[in-house]
Amino acid sequence: QVQLVESGGGLVQPGGSLRLSCAASGNIFSILDMGWYRQAPGKQRELVATITRGGSTNYADSVKGRFAISNDNAKNTVYLQMNSLKPEDTAVYYCNAGGRLRSLQSFRSWGQGTQVTVSS
């Protein structure tokens, strides 16, 4: 129903910044919220940040004050601005979109992931 494509990952030094982008296509009008998850090697996938279509946000405690999620509804895109990056932020970051179809069935779509590596 919804396809997601992430971009913006890469290698950055500790203290540096990256901005991730996630573009949604398909049945975009069904989307109620979007967010970012991350998964480090040997670790469980964890929620990083979420945002609703109206702009309400939630953040994991580990990234509060450093990361900012935002959306551009006109472009069907969500962003994750990551500042003051730490080595422990190293992970594959996945874009996520949740919504509800006209049938009232809920859905959640995932992007392919983009690698973020924080290392000196």
mmCIF file with all atom_site columns, C-alpha atoms in Angstrom:
data_model
loop_
_atom_site.group_PDB
_atom_site.id
_atom_site.type_symbol
_atom_site.label_atom_id
_atom_site.label_alt_id
_atom_site.label_comp_id
_atom_site.label_asym_id
_atom_site.label_entity_id
_atom_site.label_seq_id
_atom_site.pdbx_PDB_ins_code
_atom_site.Cartn_x
_atom_site.Cartn_y
_atom_site.Cartn_z
_atom_site.occupancy
_atom_site.B_iso_or_equiv
_atom_site.pdbx_formal_charge
_atom_site.auth_seq_id
_atom_site.auth_comp_id
_atom_site.auth_asym_id
_atom_site.auth_atom_id
_atom_site.pdbx_PDB_model_num
ATOM 1   C CA . GLN A 1 1   ? 0.000   0.000  0.000  1.00 0.00 ? 1   GLN A CA 1
ATOM 2   C CA . VAL A 1 2   ? 2.836   2.358  0.883  1.00 0.00 ? 2   VAL A CA 1
ATOM 3   C CA . GLN A 1 3   ? 6.414   2.250  -0.329 1.00 0.00 ? 3   GLN A CA 1
ATOM 4   C CA . LEU A 1 4   ? 9.221   3.941  1.576  1.00 0.00 ? 4   LEU A CA 1
ATOM 5   C CA . VAL A 1 5   ? 12.690  4.889  0.393  1.00 0.00 ? 5   VAL A CA 1
ATOM 6   C CA . GLU A 1 6   ? 15.337  6.111  2.838  1.00 0.00 ? 6   GLU A CA 1
ATOM 7   C CA . SER A 1 7   ? 18.384  8.160  1.992  1.00 0.00 ? 7   SER A CA 1
ATOM 8   C CA . GLY A 1 8   ? 21.047  10.201 3.731  1.00 0.00 ? 8   GLY A CA 1
ATOM 9   C CA . GLY A 1 9   ? 22.940  7.587  5.694  1.00 0.00 ? 9   GLY A CA 1
ATOM 10  C CA . GLY A 1 10  ? 26.688  7.396  5.737  1.00 0.00 ? 10  GLY A CA 1
ATOM 11  C CA . LEU A 1 11  ? 29.849  7.610  7.782  1.00 0.00 ? 11  LEU A CA 1
ATOM 12  C CA . VAL A 1 12  ? 30.270  10.500 10.184 1.00 0.00 ? 12  VAL A CA 1
ATOM 13  C CA . GLN A 1 13  ? 32.643  11.326 13.026 1.00 0.00 ? 13  GLN A CA 1
ATOM 14  C CA . PRO A 1 14  ? 31.438  11.566 16.620 1.00 0.00 ? 14  PRO A CA 1
ATOM 15  C CA . GLY A 1 15  ? 29.833  14.934 17.195 1.00 0.00 ? 15  GLY A CA 1
ATOM 16  C CA . GLY A 1 16  ? 28.870  15.248 13.566 1.00 0.00 ? 16  GLY A CA 1
ATOM 17  C CA . SER A 1 17  ? 25.481  15.484 11.929 1.00 0.00 ? 17  SER A CA 1
ATOM 18  C CA . LEU A 1 18  ? 23.431  13.678 9.327  1.00 0.00 ? 18  LEU A CA 1
ATOM 19  C CA . ARG A 1 19  ? 19.969  14.174 7.941  1.00 0.00 ? 19  ARG A CA 1
ATOM 20  C CA . LEU A 1 20  ? 17.974  11.157 6.878  1.00 0.00 ? 20  LEU A CA 1
ATOM 21  C CA . SER A 1 21  ? 15.093  11.404 4.461  1.00 0.00 ? 21  SER A CA 1
ATOM 22  C CA . CYS A 1 22  ? 12.224  9.020  3.817  1.00 0.00 ? 22  CYS A CA 1
ATOM 23  C CA . ALA A 1 23  ? 9.986   9.481  0.820  1.00 0.00 ? 23  ALA A CA 1
ATOM 24  C CA . ALA A 1 24  ? 6.620   7.746  0.777  1.00 0.00 ? 24  ALA A CA 1
ATOM 25  C CA . SER A 1 25  ? 4.649   6.730  -2.270 1.00 0.00 ? 25  SER A CA 1
ATOM 26  C CA . GLY A 1 26  ? 1.537   4.734  -2.992 1.00 0.00 ? 26  GLY A CA 1
ATOM 27  C CA . ASN A 1 27  ? -1.551  5.165  -0.864 1.00 0.00 ? 27  ASN A CA 1
ATOM 28  C CA . ILE A 1 28  ? -0.085  8.095  1.024  1.00 0.00 ? 28  ILE A CA 1
ATOM 29  C CA . PHE A 1 29  ? -3.476  9.332  2.152  1.00 0.00 ? 29  PHE A CA 1
ATOM 30  C CA . SER A 1 30  ? -3.794  6.284  4.387  1.00 0.00 ? 30  SER A CA 1
ATOM 31  C CA . ILE A 1 31  ? -0.724  7.232  6.408  1.00 0.00 ? 31  ILE A CA 1
ATOM 32  C CA . LEU A 1 32  ? -1.409  8.403  9.942  1.00 0.00 ? 32  LEU A CA 1
ATOM 33  C CA . ASP A 1 33  ? 2.105   8.463  11.328 1.00 0.00 ? 33  ASP A CA 1
ATOM 34  C CA . MET A 1 34  ? 5.687   7.949  10.260 1.00 0.00 ? 34  MET A CA 1
ATOM 35  C CA . GLY A 1 35  ? 8.837   7.294  12.166 1.00 0.00 ? 35  GLY A CA 1
ATOM 36  C CA . TRP A 1 36  ? 12.340  5.999  12.375 1.00 0.00 ? 36  TRP A CA 1
ATOM 37  C CA . TYR A 1 37  ? 13.614  2.811  13.963 1.00 0.00 ? 37  TYR A CA 1
ATOM 38  C CA . ARG A 1 38  ? 17.151  1.567  14.201 1.00 0.00 ? 38  ARG A CA 1
ATOM 39  C CA . GLN A 1 39  ? 18.852  -1.761 14.703 1.00 0.00 ? 39  GLN A CA 1
ATOM 40  C CA . ALA A 1 40  ? 22.451  -2.240 15.719 1.00 0.00 ? 40  ALA A CA 1
ATOM 41  C CA . PRO A 1 41  ? 24.262  -5.577 15.354 1.00 0.00 ? 41  PRO A CA 1
ATOM 42  C CA . GLY A 1 42  ? 23.163  -7.949 18.084 1.00 0.00 ? 42  GLY A CA 1
ATOM 43  C CA . LYS A 1 43  ? 20.529  -5.526 19.314 1.00 0.00 ? 43  LYS A CA 1
ATOM 44  C CA . GLN A 1 44  ? 16.768  -5.432 19.102 1.00 0.00 ? 44  GLN A CA 1
ATOM 45  C CA . ARG A 1 45  ? 15.222  -2.952 16.726 1.00 0.00 ? 45  ARG A CA 1
ATOM 46  C CA . GLU A 1 46  ? 14.227  0.136  18.661 1.00 0.00 ? 46  GLU A CA 1
ATOM 47  C CA . LEU A 1 47  ? 12.047  3.121  18.025 1.00 0.00 ? 47  LEU A CA 1
ATOM 48  C CA . VAL A 1 48  ? 13.925  6.370  17.538 1.00 0.00 ? 48  VAL A CA 1
ATOM 49  C CA . ALA A 1 49  ? 11.247  8.936  16.771 1.00 0.00 ? 49  ALA A CA 1
ATOM 50  C CA . THR A 1 50  ? 7.728   9.201  15.421 1.00 0.00 ? 50  THR A CA 1
ATOM 51  C CA . ILE A 1 51  ? 5.617   11.973 13.983 1.00 0.00 ? 51  ILE A CA 1
ATOM 52  C CA . THR A 1 52  ? 1.946   12.189 13.142 1.00 0.00 ? 52  THR A CA 1
ATOM 53  C CA . ARG A 1 53  ? 0.532   13.863 10.076 1.00 0.00 ? 53  ARG A CA 1
ATOM 54  C CA . GLY A 1 54  ? -0.393  16.767 12.325 1.00 0.00 ? 54  GLY A CA 1
ATOM 55  C CA . GLY A 1 55  ? 3.154   17.127 13.598 1.00 0.00 ? 55  GLY A CA 1
ATOM 56  C CA . SER A 1 56  ? 3.055   15.567 17.064 1.00 0.00 ? 56  SER A CA 1
ATOM 57  C CA . THR A 1 57  ? 6.388   13.934 17.878 1.00 0.00 ? 57  THR A CA 1
ATOM 58  C CA . ASN A 1 58  ? 7.815   11.324 20.211 1.00 0.00 ? 58  ASN A CA 1
ATOM 59  C CA . TYR A 1 59  ? 11.455  10.493 20.837 1.00 0.00 ? 59  TYR A CA 1
ATOM 60  C CA . ALA A 1 60  ? 13.429  7.776  22.486 1.00 0.00 ? 60  ALA A CA 1
ATOM 61  C CA . ASP A 1 61  ? 15.137  9.044  25.623 1.00 0.00 ? 61  ASP A CA 1
ATOM 62  C CA . SER A 1 62  ? 18.525  8.245  24.141 1.00 0.00 ? 62  SER A CA 1
ATOM 63  C CA . VAL A 1 63  ? 18.103  10.759 21.317 1.00 0.00 ? 63  VAL A CA 1
ATOM 64  C CA . LYS A 1 64  ? 16.119  13.555 22.947 1.00 0.00 ? 64  LYS A CA 1
ATOM 65  C CA . GLY A 1 65  ? 17.839  16.878 22.486 1.00 0.00 ? 65  GLY A CA 1
ATOM 66  C CA . ARG A 1 66  ? 20.024  15.545 19.693 1.00 0.00 ? 66  ARG A CA 1
ATOM 67  C CA . PHE A 1 67  ? 17.629  14.295 17.021 1.00 0.00 ? 67  PHE A CA 1
ATOM 68  C CA . ALA A 1 68  ? 14.662  16.033 15.451 1.00 0.00 ? 68  ALA A CA 1
ATOM 69  C CA . ILE A 1 69  ? 11.984  14.447 13.315 1.00 0.00 ? 69  ILE A CA 1
ATOM 70  C CA . SER A 1 70  ? 9.923   16.514 10.932 1.00 0.00 ? 70  SER A CA 1
ATOM 71  C CA . ASN A 1 71  ? 7.599   16.001 8.017  1.00 0.00 ? 71  ASN A CA 1
ATOM 72  C CA . ASP A 1 72  ? 6.804   17.710 4.772  1.00 0.00 ? 72  ASP A CA 1
ATOM 73  C CA . ASN A 1 73  ? 3.333   16.557 3.861  1.00 0.00 ? 73  ASN A CA 1
ATOM 74  C CA . ALA A 1 74  ? 3.472   18.278 0.485  1.00 0.00 ? 74  ALA A CA 1
ATOM 75  C CA . LYS A 1 75  ? 6.481   16.134 -0.424 1.00 0.00 ? 75  LYS A CA 1
ATOM 76  C CA . ASN A 1 76  ? 5.254   13.010 1.403  1.00 0.00 ? 76  ASN A CA 1
ATOM 77  C CA . THR A 1 77  ? 8.591   12.954 3.159  1.00 0.00 ? 77  THR A CA 1
ATOM 78  C CA . VAL A 1 78  ? 9.778   12.614 6.732  1.00 0.00 ? 78  VAL A CA 1
ATOM 79  C CA . TYR A 1 79  ? 13.210  13.688 7.923  1.00 0.00 ? 79  TYR A CA 1
ATOM 80  C CA . LEU A 1 80  ? 15.443  12.827 10.828 1.00 0.00 ? 80  LEU A CA 1
ATOM 81  C CA . GLN A 1 81  ? 18.016  15.465 11.671 1.00 0.00 ? 81  GLN A CA 1
ATOM 82  C CA . MET A 1 82  ? 20.721  13.837 13.769 1.00 0.00 ? 82  MET A CA 1
ATOM 83  C CA . ASN A 1 83  ? 23.147  16.059 15.641 1.00 0.00 ? 83  ASN A CA 1
ATOM 84  C CA . SER A 1 84  ? 25.873  15.369 18.178 1.00 0.00 ? 84  SER A CA 1
ATOM 85  C CA . LEU A 1 85  ? 26.140  11.835 16.902 1.00 0.00 ? 85  LEU A CA 1
ATOM 86  C CA . LYS A 1 86  ? 27.697  9.196  19.119 1.00 0.00 ? 86  LYS A CA 1
ATOM 87  C CA . PRO A 1 87  ? 29.239  5.831  18.264 1.00 0.00 ? 87  PRO A CA 1
ATOM 88  C CA . GLU A 1 88  ? 26.274  4.153  19.939 1.00 0.00 ? 88  GLU A CA 1
ATOM 89  C CA . ASP A 1 89  ? 24.040  5.713  17.294 1.00 0.00 ? 89  ASP A CA 1
ATOM 90  C CA . THR A 1 90  ? 25.610  3.381  14.741 1.00 0.00 ? 90  THR A CA 1
ATOM 91  C CA . ALA A 1 91  ? 22.845  1.237  13.283 1.00 0.00 ? 91  ALA A CA 1
ATOM 92  C CA . VAL A 1 92  ? 20.718  0.568  10.269 1.00 0.00 ? 92  VAL A CA 1
ATOM 93  C CA . TYR A 1 93  ? 17.947  3.122  10.328 1.00 0.00 ? 93  TYR A CA 1
ATOM 94  C CA . TYR A 1 94  ? 14.554  2.121  8.986  1.00 0.00 ? 94  TYR A CA 1
ATOM 95  C CA . CYS A 1 95  ? 11.742  4.384  7.960  1.00 0.00 ? 95  CYS A CA 1
ATOM 96  C CA . ASN A 1 96  ? 8.263   3.338  9.029  1.00 0.00 ? 96  ASN A CA 1
ATOM 97  C CA . ALA A 1 97  ? 4.763   4.388  8.115  1.00 0.00 ? 97  ALA A CA 1
ATOM 98  C CA . GLY A 1 98  ? 1.560   3.373  9.822  1.00 0.00 ? 98  GLY A CA 1
ATOM 99  C CA . GLY A 1 99  ? -1.978  3.940  8.797  1.00 0.00 ? 99  GLY A CA 1
ATOM 100 C CA . ARG A 1 100 ? -5.435  2.586  8.308  1.00 0.00 ? 100 ARG A CA 1
ATOM 101 C CA . LEU A 1 101 ? -7.187  1.514  5.132  1.00 0.00 ? 101 LEU A CA 1
ATOM 102 C CA . ARG A 1 102 ? -10.779 2.210  4.213  1.00 0.00 ? 102 ARG A CA 1
ATOM 103 C CA . SER A 1 103 ? -11.535 -1.326 5.368  1.00 0.00 ? 103 SER A CA 1
ATOM 104 C CA . LEU A 1 104 ? -10.294 -0.188 8.805  1.00 0.00 ? 104 LEU A CA 1
ATOM 105 C CA . GLN A 1 105 ? -7.415  -2.642 8.590  1.00 0.00 ? 105 GLN A CA 1
ATOM 106 C CA . SER A 1 106 ? -4.266  -1.131 10.019 1.00 0.00 ? 106 SER A CA 1
ATOM 107 C CA . PHE A 1 107 ? -0.935  -1.467 8.285  1.00 0.00 ? 107 PHE A CA 1
ATOM 108 C CA . ARG A 1 108 ? 2.697   -0.700 8.835  1.00 0.00 ? 108 ARG A CA 1
ATOM 109 C CA . SER A 1 109 ? 5.230   -0.351 6.035  1.00 0.00 ? 109 SER A CA 1
ATOM 110 C CA . TRP A 1 110 ? 9.012   -0.380 6.222  1.00 0.00 ? 110 TRP A CA 1
ATOM 111 C CA . GLY A 1 111 ? 11.791  0.989  4.099  1.00 0.00 ? 111 GLY A CA 1
ATOM 112 C CA . GLN A 1 112 ? 14.872  -0.963 3.131  1.00 0.00 ? 112 GLN A CA 1
ATOM 113 C CA . GLY A 1 113 ? 17.079  0.742  5.696  1.00 0.00 ? 113 GLY A CA 1
ATOM 114 C CA . THR A 1 114 ? 20.047  3.060  5.494  1.00 0.00 ? 114 THR A CA 1
ATOM 115 C CA . GLN A 1 115 ? 23.334  2.537  7.317  1.00 0.00 ? 115 GLN A CA 1
ATOM 116 C CA . VAL A 1 116 ? 24.550  5.166  9.752  1.00 0.00 ? 116 VAL A CA 1
ATOM 117 C CA . THR A 1 117 ? 28.059  4.670  11.081 1.00 0.00 ? 117 THR A CA 1
ATOM 118 C CA . VAL A 1 118 ? 29.529  7.003  13.695 1.00 0.00 ? 118 VAL A CA 1
ATOM 119 C CA . SER A 1 119 ? 33.239  6.425  14.051 1.00 0.00 ? 119 SER A CA 1
ATOM 120 C CA . SER A 1 120 ? 36.460  8.366  14.313 1.00 0.00 ? 120 SER A CA 1
#
